[in-house]
């Protein structure tokens, strides 16, 4: 059965009041606080229909009702208007992020900022190497038989590896090796580099080939094989701000889930370009998070998505404000990476 505009307005009012007060909402309070234009008796009838349809429920025998996961989903899909950020909020985000000195600093500032602005748990995935391109490769001689390989990705992520050479290599040959690997690999997606690395060995001058063969093994390990993903987390203490009804009375399952990086990556690492994903309660595939909601999106320079970020909190969440903040922070981080 479809809901008419009046019942949708009642549902919107229930969601907004419950998010604000943490208290079950009664018909009298709705009539007093919202210009619904109808009598308390009509509101009670509408609430009865909403309850029958599964959009609200009665947590105990008081007259108040609270939204269900289904009610929140309808609110997010049809009723919520994303709150525009104030100029002050935009300036605060920009100021906070622009001071970052390197990628680690960007990620840590971003996750702290998200937690502060939304008052939820914030999660930020470091730019994924699998989605990155090579910006520069540096070879730093440590001795005649040992080099430090430094790979800088277009996202600012830096990977370092030691290369143990089979025989001493003079400085001029190190310069030649550096030039060859940069000419061949700069600008390539990391996932597309294996055939290029193999070609480097085949195309190298004979006197460089032993060193290039060793270097190619480390290059493959750096560029392709070691794609461990990293996650930054902040604001876990925000979980304790809620009322008794948040998280069905126990924080333990949520905290256990937050300790698993694989779980966090699944929550935010599958973000699509230009979309904000909202998972509410039982929509979460992870059992321990069935009492929580997750708002996430992808970020990256321009149209390229290199990682995900988002927040996790109770289903009793300020969805319009949270969605706007997550989108805005993702956009600023993407602009920062593009300028870098």
mmCIF file of C-alpha atoms in Angstrom:
data_model
loop_
_atom_site.group_PDB
_atom_site.id
_atom_site.type_symbol
_atom_site.label_atom_id
_atom_site.label_comp_id
_atom_site.label_asym_id
_atom_site.label_seq_id
_atom_site.Cartn_x
_atom_site.Cartn_y
_atom_site.Cartn_z
ATOM 1 C CA UNK A 1 0.000 0.000 0.000
ATOM 2 C CA UNK A 2 1.386 3.425 -0.923
ATOM 3 C CA UNK A 3 1.488 6.153 1.699
ATOM 4 C CA UNK A 4 -0.146 9.499 0.994
ATOM 5 C CA UNK A 5 1.649 12.804 1.564
ATOM 6 C CA UNK A 6 0.122 13.315 5.010
ATOM 7 C CA UNK A 7 1.338 9.961 6.336
ATOM 8 C CA UNK A 8 4.759 10.614 4.821
ATOM 9 C CA UNK A 9 4.802 13.981 6.637
ATOM 10 C CA UNK A 10 3.941 12.205 9.904
ATOM 11 C CA UNK A 11 6.757 9.698 9.326
ATOM 12 C CA UNK A 12 9.204 12.513 8.571
ATOM 13 C CA UNK A 13 8.181 14.271 11.809
ATOM 14 C CA UNK A 14 8.596 11.053 13.849
ATOM 15 C CA UNK A 15 12.079 10.416 12.415
ATOM 16 C CA UNK A 16 13.239 14.002 12.970
ATOM 17 C CA UNK A 17 11.888 14.150 16.541
ATOM 18 C CA UNK A 18 13.292 10.758 17.521
ATOM 19 C CA UNK A 19 16.734 11.587 16.098
ATOM 20 C CA UNK A 20 16.707 14.895 18.016
ATOM 21 C CA UNK A 21 15.291 13.719 21.364
ATOM 22 C CA UNK A 22 16.153 9.993 21.622
ATOM 23 C CA UNK A 23 12.627 9.615 23.051
ATOM 24 C CA UNK A 24 9.704 7.664 21.536
ATOM 25 C CA UNK A 25 7.369 10.125 19.813
ATOM 26 C CA UNK A 26 3.671 10.482 20.650
ATOM 27 C CA UNK A 27 0.848 12.007 18.580
ATOM 28 C CA UNK A 28 0.368 14.923 21.013
ATOM 29 C CA UNK A 29 4.046 15.937 20.709
ATOM 30 C CA UNK A 30 3.859 15.706 16.896
ATOM 31 C CA UNK A 31 0.858 18.029 16.741
ATOM 32 C CA UNK A 32 2.514 20.503 19.121
ATOM 33 C CA UNK A 33 5.902 20.576 17.386
ATOM 34 C CA UNK A 34 4.985 20.270 13.718
ATOM 35 C CA UNK A 35 2.475 22.153 11.556
ATOM 36 C CA UNK A 36 0.737 19.034 10.296
ATOM 37 C CA UNK A 37 -2.612 20.791 9.885
ATOM 38 C CA UNK A 38 -4.678 17.904 11.308
ATOM 39 C CA UNK A 39 -6.064 16.829 14.672
ATOM 40 C CA UNK A 40 -4.292 14.520 17.153
ATOM 41 C CA UNK A 41 -6.908 11.855 16.360
ATOM 42 C CA UNK A 42 -5.975 11.956 12.649
ATOM 43 C CA UNK A 43 -2.270 11.750 13.529
ATOM 44 C CA UNK A 44 -3.016 8.729 15.757
ATOM 45 C CA UNK A 45 -4.800 7.039 12.836
ATOM 46 C CA UNK A 46 -1.866 7.788 10.513
ATOM 47 C CA UNK A 47 0.561 6.409 13.095
ATOM 48 C CA UNK A 48 -1.527 3.228 13.327
ATOM 49 C CA UNK A 49 -1.245 2.777 9.542
ATOM 50 C CA UNK A 50 2.515 3.475 9.625
ATOM 51 C CA UNK A 51 2.904 0.890 12.386
ATOM 52 C CA UNK A 52 0.822 -1.672 10.507
ATOM 53 C CA UNK A 53 2.975 -1.089 7.403
ATOM 54 C CA UNK A 54 6.169 -1.634 9.416
ATOM 55 C CA UNK A 55 7.560 1.919 9.276
ATOM 56 C CA UNK A 56 7.323 2.626 13.014
ATOM 57 C CA UNK A 57 7.029 0.489 16.142
ATOM 58 C CA UNK A 58 6.172 0.801 19.818
ATOM 59 C CA UNK A 59 9.297 -0.047 21.870
ATOM 60 C CA UNK A 60 7.294 -0.461 25.101
ATOM 61 C CA UNK A 61 3.797 0.170 26.367
ATOM 62 C CA UNK A 62 4.049 3.976 26.363
ATOM 63 C CA UNK A 63 2.154 5.909 23.692
ATOM 64 C CA UNK A 64 5.366 6.777 21.830
ATOM 65 C CA UNK A 65 6.616 5.264 18.589
ATOM 66 C CA UNK A 66 10.098 4.982 17.062
ATOM 67 C CA UNK A 67 11.072 4.462 13.406
ATOM 68 C CA UNK A 68 12.008 0.977 12.175
ATOM 69 C CA UNK A 69 14.810 0.265 9.698
ATOM 70 C CA UNK A 70 12.143 0.296 7.005
ATOM 71 C CA UNK A 71 10.958 3.700 8.172
ATOM 72 C CA UNK A 72 14.469 5.128 8.092
ATOM 73 C CA UNK A 73 14.977 3.695 4.592
ATOM 74 C CA UNK A 74 11.825 5.418 3.312
ATOM 75 C CA UNK A 75 12.956 8.620 5.023
ATOM 76 C CA UNK A 76 16.385 8.493 3.336
ATOM 77 C CA UNK A 77 15.012 7.531 -0.084
ATOM 78 C CA UNK A 78 12.015 9.852 -0.292
ATOM 79 C CA UNK A 79 11.796 12.329 2.523
ATOM 80 C CA UNK A 80 15.213 13.587 3.509
ATOM 81 C CA UNK A 81 16.557 16.683 1.846
ATOM 82 C CA UNK A 82 20.331 16.785 2.157
ATOM 83 C CA UNK A 83 21.181 19.713 4.424
ATOM 84 C CA UNK A 84 23.491 22.159 2.678
ATOM 85 C CA UNK A 85 26.626 22.848 4.694
ATOM 86 C CA UNK A 86 26.909 26.368 6.082
ATOM 87 C CA UNK A 87 29.689 28.629 4.777
ATOM 88 C CA UNK A 88 31.347 28.323 8.212
ATOM 89 C CA UNK A 89 31.315 24.496 7.992
ATOM 90 C CA UNK A 90 32.776 24.603 4.489
ATOM 91 C CA UNK A 91 35.545 26.977 5.607
ATOM 92 C CA UNK A 92 36.283 24.762 8.609
ATOM 93 C CA UNK A 93 36.664 21.669 6.384
ATOM 94 C CA UNK A 94 38.866 23.508 3.904
ATOM 95 C CA UNK A 95 41.088 25.065 6.608
ATOM 96 C CA UNK A 96 41.469 21.773 8.458
ATOM 97 C CA UNK A 97 42.463 19.776 5.376
ATOM 98 C CA UNK A 98 44.572 22.348 3.531
ATOM 99 C CA UNK A 99 47.222 22.321 6.293
ATOM 100 C CA UNK A 100 48.064 18.657 5.653
ATOM 101 C CA UNK A 101 51.729 18.003 4.861
ATOM 102 C CA UNK A 102 51.591 14.484 3.369
ATOM 103 C CA UNK A 103 49.207 11.622 2.638
ATOM 104 C CA UNK A 104 49.285 10.233 6.195
ATOM 105 C CA UNK A 105 48.414 13.678 7.485
ATOM 106 C CA UNK A 106 45.560 14.018 4.958
ATOM 107 C CA UNK A 107 44.048 10.681 6.040
ATOM 108 C CA UNK A 108 44.394 11.349 9.773
ATOM 109 C CA UNK A 109 42.996 14.872 9.479
ATOM 110 C CA UNK A 110 40.100 13.576 7.359
ATOM 111 C CA UNK A 111 39.086 10.812 9.765
ATOM 112 C CA UNK A 112 39.247 13.158 12.798
ATOM 113 C CA UNK A 113 37.277 15.834 10.959
ATOM 114 C CA UNK A 114 34.536 13.380 9.918
ATOM 115 C CA UNK A 115 34.201 12.091 13.488
ATOM 116 C CA UNK A 116 33.973 15.631 14.882
ATOM 117 C CA UNK A 117 31.476 16.943 12.321
ATOM 118 C CA UNK A 118 29.106 13.951 12.349
ATOM 119 C CA UNK A 119 29.688 12.838 15.982
ATOM 120 C CA UNK A 120 29.837 9.257 14.689
ATOM 121 C CA UNK A 121 32.602 6.704 14.153
ATOM 122 C CA UNK A 122 34.593 7.755 11.081
ATOM 123 C CA UNK A 123 36.466 5.383 8.761
ATOM 124 C CA UNK A 124 38.841 6.408 5.941
ATOM 125 C CA UNK A 125 40.563 3.998 3.576
ATOM 126 C CA UNK A 126 44.059 5.017 2.496
ATOM 127 C CA UNK A 127 44.236 5.430 -1.303
ATOM 128 C CA UNK A 128 44.285 1.912 -2.683
ATOM 129 C CA UNK A 129 47.445 0.934 -4.539
ATOM 130 C CA UNK A 130 45.307 -1.246 -6.813
ATOM 131 C CA UNK A 131 43.597 1.925 -8.097
ATOM 132 C CA UNK A 132 46.718 4.116 -8.233
ATOM 133 C CA UNK A 133 49.200 5.037 -10.963
ATOM 134 C CA UNK A 134 52.976 5.472 -10.791
ATOM 135 C CA UNK A 135 54.017 9.113 -10.412
ATOM 136 C CA UNK A 136 57.748 8.570 -9.871
ATOM 137 C CA UNK A 137 60.277 5.854 -9.038
ATOM 138 C CA UNK A 138 63.448 6.789 -7.200
ATOM 139 C CA UNK A 139 66.550 4.619 -6.725
ATOM 140 C CA UNK A 140 68.704 5.733 -3.813
ATOM 141 C CA UNK A 141 72.172 4.075 -3.540
ATOM 142 C CA UNK A 142 72.875 2.875 0.009
ATOM 143 C CA UNK A 143 76.025 0.987 -0.968
ATOM 144 C CA UNK A 144 77.445 -0.393 -4.228
ATOM 145 C CA UNK A 145 75.299 -3.520 -3.849
ATOM 146 C CA UNK A 146 72.208 -2.099 -2.151
ATOM 147 C CA UNK A 147 69.536 0.356 -3.351
ATOM 148 C CA UNK A 148 66.444 1.848 -1.778
ATOM 149 C CA UNK A 149 63.510 1.759 -4.222
ATOM 150 C CA UNK A 150 60.936 4.480 -3.518
ATOM 151 C CA UNK A 151 57.632 4.359 -5.403
ATOM 152 C CA UNK A 152 55.421 7.466 -5.279
ATOM 153 C CA UNK A 153 51.858 6.962 -6.495
ATOM 154 C CA UNK A 154 49.679 9.667 -8.041
ATOM 155 C CA UNK A 155 47.665 9.710 -4.790
ATOM 156 C CA UNK A 156 50.730 10.629 -2.752
ATOM 157 C CA UNK A 157 51.086 7.157 -1.296
ATOM 158 C CA UNK A 158 54.746 6.177 -0.875
ATOM 159 C CA UNK A 159 56.163 2.624 -0.776
ATOM 160 C CA UNK A 160 59.802 1.809 -0.001
ATOM 161 C CA UNK A 161 61.744 -1.428 -0.567
ATOM 162 C CA UNK A 162 65.371 -2.501 -0.248
ATOM 163 C CA UNK A 163 67.023 -3.999 -3.352
ATOM 164 C CA UNK A 164 69.995 -6.321 -2.763
ATOM 165 C CA UNK A 165 71.969 -6.330 -6.039
ATOM 166 C CA UNK A 166 73.843 -9.444 -7.274
ATOM 167 C CA UNK A 167 77.070 -7.458 -7.848
ATOM 168 C CA UNK A 168 78.380 -3.897 -7.291
ATOM 169 C CA UNK A 169 76.730 -1.319 -9.580
ATOM 170 C CA UNK A 170 78.465 2.029 -10.322
ATOM 171 C CA UNK A 171 76.613 5.336 -9.839
ATOM 172 C CA UNK A 172 76.235 5.903 -13.604
ATOM 173 C CA UNK A 173 74.475 2.559 -13.960
ATOM 174 C CA UNK A 174 72.096 3.438 -11.097
ATOM 175 C CA UNK A 175 71.245 6.637 -12.991
ATOM 176 C CA UNK A 176 70.601 4.589 -16.154
ATOM 177 C CA UNK A 177 68.392 2.115 -14.243
ATOM 178 C CA UNK A 178 66.410 5.010 -12.732
ATOM 179 C CA UNK A 179 65.850 6.565 -16.168
ATOM 180 C CA UNK A 180 64.749 3.263 -17.746
ATOM 181 C CA UNK A 181 62.210 2.368 -15.043
ATOM 182 C CA UNK A 182 60.693 5.865 -15.027
ATOM 183 C CA UNK A 183 60.436 6.043 -18.818
ATOM 184 C CA UNK A 184 58.668 2.697 -18.892
ATOM 185 C CA UNK A 185 56.404 2.887 -15.823
ATOM 186 C CA UNK A 186 55.490 6.495 -14.956
ATOM 187 C CA UNK A 187 51.796 7.147 -15.619
ATOM 188 C CA UNK A 188 50.852 3.458 -15.705
ATOM 189 C CA UNK A 189 48.200 1.980 -13.436
ATOM 190 C CA UNK A 190 49.887 -0.277 -10.895
ATOM 191 C CA UNK A 191 47.649 -3.158 -11.917
ATOM 192 C CA UNK A 192 48.883 -2.863 -15.527
ATOM 193 C CA UNK A 193 52.641 -2.840 -14.794
ATOM 194 C CA UNK A 194 53.666 -6.581 -14.819
ATOM 195 C CA UNK A 195 54.169 -6.855 -18.615
ATOM 196 C CA UNK A 196 55.979 -3.498 -18.610
ATOM 197 C CA UNK A 197 58.341 -4.676 -15.863
ATOM 198 C CA UNK A 198 59.029 -7.875 -17.818
ATOM 199 C CA UNK A 199 59.745 -5.803 -20.934
ATOM 200 C CA UNK A 200 62.225 -3.697 -18.917
ATOM 201 C CA UNK A 201 64.379 -6.782 -18.306
ATOM 202 C CA UNK A 202 64.226 -7.889 -21.949
ATOM 203 C CA UNK A 203 65.007 -4.398 -23.304
ATOM 204 C CA UNK A 204 67.846 -3.506 -20.895
ATOM 205 C CA UNK A 205 71.439 -3.302 -22.193
ATOM 206 C CA UNK A 206 73.318 -6.506 -21.407
ATOM 207 C CA UNK A 207 75.559 -4.902 -18.733
ATOM 208 C CA UNK A 208 72.441 -3.676 -16.809
ATOM 209 C CA UNK A 209 70.418 -6.858 -17.178
ATOM 210 C CA UNK A 210 71.537 -8.686 -13.972
ATOM 211 C CA UNK A 211 70.744 -5.592 -11.848
ATOM 212 C CA UNK A 212 67.468 -4.962 -13.708
ATOM 213 C CA UNK A 213 66.408 -8.601 -13.214
ATOM 214 C CA UNK A 214 66.817 -8.234 -9.441
ATOM 215 C CA UNK A 215 65.182 -4.800 -9.488
ATOM 216 C CA UNK A 216 62.213 -6.150 -11.491
ATOM 217 C CA UNK A 217 61.421 -8.707 -8.773
ATOM 218 C CA UNK A 218 61.238 -5.950 -6.161
ATOM 219 C CA UNK A 219 59.277 -3.712 -8.556
ATOM 220 C CA UNK A 220 56.633 -6.408 -9.039
ATOM 221 C CA UNK A 221 56.387 -6.896 -5.302
ATOM 222 C CA UNK A 222 56.029 -3.148 -4.792
ATOM 223 C CA UNK A 223 53.680 -2.350 -7.662
ATOM 224 C CA UNK A 224 51.494 -5.425 -7.838
ATOM 225 C CA UNK A 225 51.828 -8.089 -5.205
ATOM 226 C CA UNK A 226 51.716 -6.180 -1.935
ATOM 227 C CA UNK A 227 48.393 -4.388 -2.020
ATOM 228 C CA UNK A 228 47.715 -4.455 1.672
ATOM 229 C CA UNK A 229 44.949 -1.950 2.315
ATOM 230 C CA UNK A 230 45.102 0.406 5.266
ATOM 231 C CA UNK A 231 42.312 1.964 7.272
ATOM 232 C CA UNK A 232 42.150 4.915 9.688
ATOM 233 C CA UNK A 233 39.475 5.008 12.399
ATOM 234 C CA UNK A 234 38.352 7.798 14.760
ATOM 235 C CA UNK A 235 35.466 8.667 17.057
ATOM 236 C CA UNK A 236 34.735 5.243 18.565
ATOM 237 C CA UNK A 237 33.827 6.995 21.830
ATOM 238 C CA UNK A 238 30.920 8.658 19.971
ATOM 239 C CA UNK A 239 29.107 5.311 20.112
ATOM 240 C CA UNK A 240 28.492 5.852 23.825
ATOM 241 C CA UNK A 241 26.544 9.096 23.301
ATOM 242 C CA UNK A 242 23.250 7.400 22.494
ATOM 243 C CA UNK A 243 20.267 6.276 24.519
ATOM 244 C CA UNK A 244 19.290 2.814 25.727
ATOM 245 C CA UNK A 245 17.510 1.969 22.488
ATOM 246 C CA UNK A 246 20.604 2.545 20.293
ATOM 247 C CA UNK A 247 22.438 -0.651 19.257
ATOM 248 C CA UNK A 248 19.765 -2.845 20.902
ATOM 249 C CA UNK A 249 21.329 -2.389 24.316
ATOM 250 C CA UNK A 250 24.858 -3.684 23.585
ATOM 251 C CA UNK A 251 27.888 -2.009 22.045
ATOM 252 C CA UNK A 252 30.025 -5.137 22.135
ATOM 253 C CA UNK A 253 29.156 -6.548 18.649
ATOM 254 C CA UNK A 254 29.787 -3.121 17.067
ATOM 255 C CA UNK A 255 33.159 -2.733 18.808
ATOM 256 C CA UNK A 256 34.188 -6.252 17.773
ATOM 257 C CA UNK A 257 33.311 -5.484 14.141
ATOM 258 C CA UNK A 258 35.319 -2.242 14.241
ATOM 259 C CA UNK A 259 38.439 -4.190 15.240
ATOM 260 C CA UNK A 260 38.374 -6.120 11.942
ATOM 261 C CA UNK A 261 40.013 -4.232 9.059
ATOM 262 C CA UNK A 262 38.423 -6.647 6.577
ATOM 263 C CA UNK A 263 34.979 -5.652 7.886
ATOM 264 C CA UNK A 264 35.765 -1.938 7.649
ATOM 265 C CA UNK A 265 37.079 -2.307 4.099
ATOM 266 C CA UNK A 266 33.915 -4.127 3.109
ATOM 267 C CA UNK A 267 31.860 -1.280 4.550
ATOM 268 C CA UNK A 268 33.586 1.591 2.769
ATOM 269 C CA UNK A 269 35.994 0.096 0.213
ATOM 270 C CA UNK A 270 33.350 -0.746 -2.390
ATOM 271 C CA UNK A 271 32.276 2.831 -3.000
ATOM 272 C CA UNK A 272 31.187 3.879 -6.465
ATOM 273 C CA UNK A 273 32.032 7.239 -8.065
ATOM 274 C CA UNK A 274 29.668 10.120 -7.242
ATOM 275 C CA UNK A 275 27.314 7.994 -5.161
ATOM 276 C CA UNK A 276 26.624 7.998 -1.449
ATOM 277 C CA UNK A 277 25.731 4.589 -0.065
ATOM 278 C CA UNK A 278 23.481 4.359 3.000
ATOM 279 C CA UNK A 279 23.116 0.960 4.698
ATOM 280 C CA UNK A 280 20.509 0.891 7.459
ATOM 281 C CA UNK A 281 20.338 -1.769 10.166
ATOM 282 C CA UNK A 282 19.524 -5.169 8.691
ATOM 283 C CA UNK A 283 20.725 -4.034 5.250
ATOM 284 C CA UNK A 284 24.264 -4.568 6.600
ATOM 285 C CA UNK A 285 25.574 -7.988 5.573
ATOM 286 C CA UNK A 286 27.737 -8.126 8.714
ATOM 287 C CA UNK A 287 25.730 -9.579 11.606
ATOM 288 C CA UNK A 288 27.464 -7.497 14.267
ATOM 289 C CA UNK A 289 26.405 -4.289 12.511
ATOM 290 C CA UNK A 290 22.695 -5.045 12.148
ATOM 291 C CA UNK A 291 21.949 -2.399 14.793
ATOM 292 C CA UNK A 292 23.977 0.293 13.001
ATOM 293 C CA UNK A 293 23.842 2.471 9.907
ATOM 294 C CA UNK A 294 26.727 3.273 7.566
ATOM 295 C CA UNK A 295 26.990 6.286 5.236
ATOM 296 C CA UNK A 296 29.906 6.044 2.787
ATOM 297 C CA UNK A 297 31.206 7.351 -0.509
ATOM 298 C CA UNK A 298 34.297 7.147 -2.703
ATOM 299 C CA UNK A 299 36.956 9.846 -3.006
ATOM 300 C CA UNK A 300 39.806 10.610 -5.348
ATOM 301 C CA UNK A 301 41.283 13.173 -7.737
ATOM 302 C CA UNK A 302 38.806 14.174 -10.427
ATOM 303 C CA UNK A 303 36.600 11.293 -11.528
ATOM 304 C CA UNK A 304 39.078 8.653 -10.278
ATOM 305 C CA UNK A 305 38.059 6.825 -7.111
ATOM 306 C CA UNK A 306 41.081 5.706 -5.074
ATOM 307 C CA UNK A 307 39.446 4.886 -1.744
ATOM 308 C CA UNK A 308 36.358 5.096 0.405
ATOM 309 C CA UNK A 309 35.371 7.041 3.485
ATOM 310 C CA UNK A 310 32.321 7.143 5.681
ATOM 311 C CA UNK A 311 30.778 7.037 9.115
ATOM 312 C CA UNK A 312 29.061 4.432 11.241
ATOM 313 C CA UNK A 313 26.526 5.121 13.966
ATOM 314 C CA UNK A 314 23.111 4.182 15.323
ATOM 315 C CA UNK A 315 20.155 3.870 12.958
ATOM 316 C CA UNK A 316 18.858 6.909 14.883
ATOM 317 C CA UNK A 317 21.136 9.128 12.833
ATOM 318 C CA UNK A 318 20.845 12.607 11.333
ATOM 319 C CA UNK A 319 20.873 11.221 7.789
ATOM 320 C CA UNK A 320 20.530 14.511 5.850
ATOM 321 C CA UNK A 321 23.349 16.182 7.791
ATOM 322 C CA UNK A 322 25.586 13.096 7.760
ATOM 323 C CA UNK A 323 25.164 12.517 4.007
ATOM 324 C CA UNK A 324 26.003 16.172 3.282
ATOM 325 C CA UNK A 325 29.112 16.086 5.484
ATOM 326 C CA UNK A 326 30.436 12.804 4.058
ATOM 327 C CA UNK A 327 29.963 14.103 0.505
ATOM 328 C CA UNK A 328 31.606 17.458 1.250
ATOM 329 C CA UNK A 329 34.643 15.962 3.013
ATOM 330 C CA UNK A 330 35.119 13.432 0.171
ATOM 331 C CA UNK A 331 35.006 16.262 -2.380
ATOM 332 C CA UNK A 332 37.612 18.344 -0.509
ATOM 333 C CA UNK A 333 39.954 15.351 -0.092
ATOM 334 C CA UNK A 334 39.628 14.616 -3.831
ATOM 335 C CA UNK A 335 40.490 18.242 -4.682
ATOM 336 C CA UNK A 336 43.480 18.079 -2.338
ATOM 337 C CA UNK A 337 44.790 14.913 -4.039
ATOM 338 C CA UNK A 338 44.241 16.479 -7.480
ATOM 339 C CA UNK A 339 46.296 19.564 -6.530
ATOM 340 C CA UNK A 340 49.064 17.430 -5.080
#
